[in-house]
Amino acid sequence: MHTSTSTTTTVTATVTAALLLAAATGCTAGGDTTKPTTDSDKTRAAERSTSAKPSPNPKGPRAFGGSFVYTTDGATMAMTALRYEQGNFHLRRSADEEFGTTGYTWAAVEMKACLKNGFAVVTRNSWVLAYADGARIKPSSVTYDDFPRPEYPRMATVKAGTCVRGKTVFAVPAKQRPVRVLYTSTTPANPAEWSVPKG
């Protein structure tokens, strides 16, 4: 039996040190309860985001495992979306229970960030799921100790020649599947996109 803990979830990375000042949500829970506490601005993770609007990628979506390499502020970073999973998790608390929704489930994206040179700080907040109808979903604002591991860090410093890899959880419509995983940092001129297999 797991005890709920918190670090805040998935799915984003960016190399700009300015994001160190970005607001990040968090949660804690203890004992046998699974109700986390979050900051006063906690957004329902099941809500569909319209704020992340990356520019189209002229090369088209990549397949999972394909890297997006770019250089900014003297740092060269390779971002990679590795896989997407939906509804295959046996967790103590459902997405509907967590956010008061109906018909939502947990999904996870595994991603990897490797720094070739320079200095970088990565965060999950720029990773977004895109749907065929135009809806977009950001990572869940909460996490529990039985969420898929390893967990992609909320925010972490990466040294040149090293990588950060992990999973970020999203609350998504159970009967729909995203068509793309987006890395929406405003730093790259052409944000990256990965196609999600129909599964």
Short mmCIF file of C-alpha atoms in Angstrom, two decimals:
data_model
loop_
_atom_site.label_atom_id
_atom_site.label_comp_id
_atom_site.label_asym_id
_atom_site.label_seq_id
_atom_site.Cartn_x
_atom_site.Cartn_y
_atom_site.Cartn_z
CA MET A 1 0.00 0.00 0.00
CA HIS A 2 1.49 3.31 -1.05
CA THR A 3 1.50 6.51 0.90
CA SER A 4 0.79 9.54 -1.21
CA THR A 5 3.68 11.92 -1.60
CA SER A 6 4.23 14.76 -3.96
CA THR A 7 6.56 16.44 -6.31
CA THR A 8 4.13 17.64 -9.02
CA THR A 9 4.00 16.01 -12.36
CA THR A 10 5.39 15.51 -16.36
CA VAL A 11 5.56 15.94 -19.56
CA THR A 12 8.25 19.53 -19.93
CA ALA A 13 11.66 20.79 -20.65
CA THR A 14 13.28 24.07 -21.59
CA VAL A 15 16.80 25.36 -21.51
CA THR A 16 16.17 28.94 -20.47
CA ALA A 17 17.29 29.79 -16.96
CA ALA A 18 14.43 32.29 -16.82
CA LEU A 19 12.07 29.39 -16.29
CA LEU A 20 13.61 28.96 -12.86
CA LEU A 21 11.26 31.77 -11.89
CA ALA A 22 8.23 30.11 -13.48
CA ALA A 23 5.49 29.07 -11.10
CA ALA A 24 5.32 25.35 -10.47
CA THR A 25 2.52 23.57 -8.63
CA GLY A 26 3.14 21.07 -5.85
CA CYS A 27 1.26 18.70 -3.62
CA THR A 28 1.71 16.71 -0.47
CA ALA A 29 -0.37 14.10 1.21
CA GLY A 30 0.19 11.74 4.09
CA GLY A 31 -1.31 8.87 6.01
CA ASP A 32 -3.99 6.83 4.29
CA THR A 33 -5.52 9.79 2.46
CA THR A 34 -4.72 10.43 -1.16
CA LYS A 35 -5.93 14.02 -1.30
CA PRO A 36 -2.95 16.24 -2.19
CA THR A 37 -2.56 19.87 -1.33
CA THR A 38 -1.58 22.29 -4.05
CA ASP A 39 -0.98 26.01 -4.33
CA SER A 40 -3.90 28.43 -4.49
CA ASP A 41 -3.60 28.70 -8.24
CA LYS A 42 -3.93 24.94 -8.92
CA THR A 43 -5.54 24.45 -12.29
CA ARG A 44 -7.72 21.44 -12.92
CA ALA A 45 -5.44 19.15 -14.91
CA ALA A 46 -8.44 17.87 -16.82
CA GLU A 47 -9.07 21.29 -18.32
CA ARG A 48 -7.91 21.69 -21.86
CA SER A 49 -5.29 24.36 -22.30
CA THR A 50 -5.42 27.00 -24.99
CA SER A 51 -2.38 28.93 -23.82
CA ALA A 52 0.30 26.76 -25.42
CA LYS A 53 0.38 27.69 -29.10
CA PRO A 54 3.62 26.65 -30.76
CA SER A 55 4.50 27.62 -34.29
CA PRO A 56 4.03 24.89 -36.89
CA ASN A 57 7.03 22.62 -37.37
CA PRO A 58 7.92 22.83 -41.08
CA LYS A 59 9.46 19.34 -41.00
CA GLY A 60 6.28 17.76 -39.71
CA PRO A 61 5.81 15.60 -36.62
CA ARG A 62 8.61 13.21 -35.70
CA ALA A 63 8.16 9.57 -34.78
CA PHE A 64 8.72 8.67 -31.13
CA GLY A 65 12.43 8.32 -30.49
CA GLY A 66 13.36 11.04 -32.96
CA SER A 67 15.28 13.91 -31.37
CA PHE A 68 14.79 17.64 -31.76
CA VAL A 69 18.19 19.33 -31.45
CA TYR A 70 18.57 23.07 -31.05
CA THR A 71 21.02 25.61 -29.68
CA THR A 72 20.17 28.65 -27.59
CA ASP A 73 22.27 30.88 -25.36
CA GLY A 74 25.32 28.75 -26.13
CA ALA A 75 23.67 25.50 -25.02
CA THR A 76 22.80 22.65 -27.39
CA MET A 77 19.96 20.41 -26.25
CA ALA A 78 18.38 17.29 -27.74
CA MET A 79 14.73 16.77 -26.75
CA THR A 80 13.05 13.41 -27.39
CA ALA A 81 9.53 12.08 -26.81
CA LEU A 82 9.88 8.32 -26.32
CA ARG A 83 6.41 6.85 -25.79
CA TYR A 84 2.80 7.50 -24.84
CA GLU A 85 0.66 5.35 -22.53
CA GLN A 86 -3.01 5.81 -21.64
CA GLY A 87 -5.37 4.06 -19.23
CA ASN A 88 -2.97 1.21 -18.43
CA PHE A 89 -2.20 2.29 -14.88
CA HIS A 90 -3.62 0.73 -11.71
CA LEU A 91 -3.50 3.71 -9.38
CA ARG A 92 -5.12 4.32 -6.03
CA ARG A 93 -6.82 7.50 -7.18
CA SER A 94 -8.44 8.02 -10.58
CA ALA A 95 -8.22 11.19 -12.65
CA ASP A 96 -11.97 11.70 -12.20
CA GLU A 97 -11.67 11.39 -8.43
CA GLU A 98 -8.79 13.82 -8.38
CA PHE A 99 -10.33 16.54 -10.51
CA GLY A 100 -14.08 16.00 -10.15
CA THR A 101 -14.48 15.11 -13.82
CA THR A 102 -16.32 12.33 -15.65
CA GLY A 103 -14.71 10.18 -18.31
CA TYR A 104 -11.06 11.11 -17.72
CA THR A 105 -8.13 8.79 -17.14
CA TRP A 106 -4.41 9.02 -16.51
CA ALA A 107 -1.90 9.02 -19.38
CA ALA A 108 1.87 9.39 -19.38
CA VAL A 109 4.51 10.60 -21.80
CA GLU A 110 8.09 9.46 -21.42
CA MET A 111 10.59 12.06 -22.53
CA LYS A 112 14.33 12.64 -22.51
CA ALA A 113 16.51 15.75 -22.55
CA CYS A 114 20.24 15.54 -23.27
CA LEU A 115 22.57 18.52 -23.00
CA LYS A 116 25.38 18.44 -25.56
CA ASN A 117 27.19 21.51 -24.25
CA GLY A 118 26.64 24.64 -22.21
CA PHE A 119 24.25 25.00 -19.26
CA ALA A 120 20.55 24.15 -19.07
CA VAL A 121 17.63 23.87 -16.70
CA VAL A 122 14.85 21.45 -17.68
CA THR A 123 11.22 21.44 -16.60
CA ARG A 124 8.14 19.49 -17.63
CA ASN A 125 5.92 22.51 -18.11
CA SER A 126 6.46 22.95 -21.84
CA TRP A 127 5.24 19.48 -22.84
CA VAL A 128 1.65 19.41 -24.11
CA LEU A 129 -0.73 16.87 -25.64
CA ALA A 130 -2.52 18.01 -28.80
CA TYR A 131 -5.83 16.57 -30.03
CA ALA A 132 -7.40 16.41 -33.48
CA ASP A 133 -10.13 18.87 -32.47
CA GLY A 134 -7.56 21.50 -31.49
CA ALA A 135 -7.70 20.89 -27.74
CA ARG A 136 -4.47 20.84 -25.77
CA ILE A 137 -3.76 19.38 -22.36
CA LYS A 138 -0.95 20.32 -20.00
CA PRO A 139 0.69 17.97 -17.47
CA SER A 140 -1.25 17.11 -14.32
CA SER A 141 -0.78 19.53 -11.45
CA VAL A 142 -0.53 16.66 -8.96
CA THR A 143 1.42 13.44 -8.57
CA TYR A 144 1.39 10.43 -6.24
CA ASP A 145 4.01 7.87 -5.33
CA ASP A 146 2.25 5.21 -7.43
CA PHE A 147 2.38 7.30 -10.62
CA PRO A 148 4.55 5.87 -13.43
CA ARG A 149 8.27 5.98 -12.67
CA PRO A 150 10.83 7.25 -13.17
CA GLU A 151 9.25 10.68 -12.98
CA TYR A 152 10.51 13.49 -15.17
CA PRO A 153 11.65 16.26 -12.81
CA ARG A 154 9.59 19.36 -12.16
CA MET A 155 12.79 21.31 -12.61
CA ALA A 156 16.43 20.22 -12.69
CA THR A 157 19.86 21.44 -13.77
CA VAL A 158 21.53 19.38 -16.50
CA LYS A 159 25.29 19.22 -16.96
CA ALA A 160 26.89 19.06 -20.38
CA GLY A 161 27.16 15.46 -21.56
CA THR A 162 24.31 14.22 -19.34
CA CYS A 163 20.62 13.47 -19.82
CA VAL A 164 17.37 13.64 -17.87
CA ARG A 165 14.74 11.01 -18.61
CA GLY A 166 11.36 10.23 -17.08
CA LYS A 167 7.58 10.18 -17.36
CA THR A 168 5.05 12.97 -16.96
CA VAL A 169 1.39 12.26 -16.21
CA PHE A 170 -1.63 13.93 -17.81
CA ALA A 171 -5.37 13.70 -17.04
CA VAL A 172 -6.97 13.00 -20.43
CA PRO A 173 -10.37 12.05 -21.94
CA ALA A 174 -10.56 8.25 -21.68
CA LYS A 175 -12.30 7.86 -25.05
CA GLN A 176 -9.95 10.10 -27.00
CA ARG A 177 -6.30 9.86 -27.90
CA PRO A 178 -3.96 12.76 -28.66
CA VAL A 179 -2.52 12.99 -32.14
CA ARG A 180 0.71 14.72 -31.16
CA VAL A 181 3.06 15.38 -28.27
CA LEU A 182 4.38 18.94 -28.39
CA TYR A 183 7.45 20.56 -26.89
CA THR A 184 6.20 24.13 -26.71
CA SER A 185 9.09 26.10 -25.30
CA THR A 186 9.22 29.52 -26.89
CA THR A 187 13.00 29.24 -27.14
CA PRO A 188 13.26 27.08 -30.29
CA ALA A 189 12.26 28.85 -33.50
CA ASN A 190 10.21 25.79 -34.53
CA PRO A 191 8.84 23.84 -31.57
CA ALA A 192 8.98 20.08 -31.95
CA GLU A 193 6.10 17.71 -32.55
CA TRP A 194 5.88 13.91 -32.26
CA SER A 195 3.09 11.79 -33.74
CA VAL A 196 1.18 9.61 -31.29
CA PRO A 197 0.42 6.15 -32.71
CA LYS A 198 -3.29 5.32 -32.87
CA GLY A 199 -2.68 2.46 -30.47
#
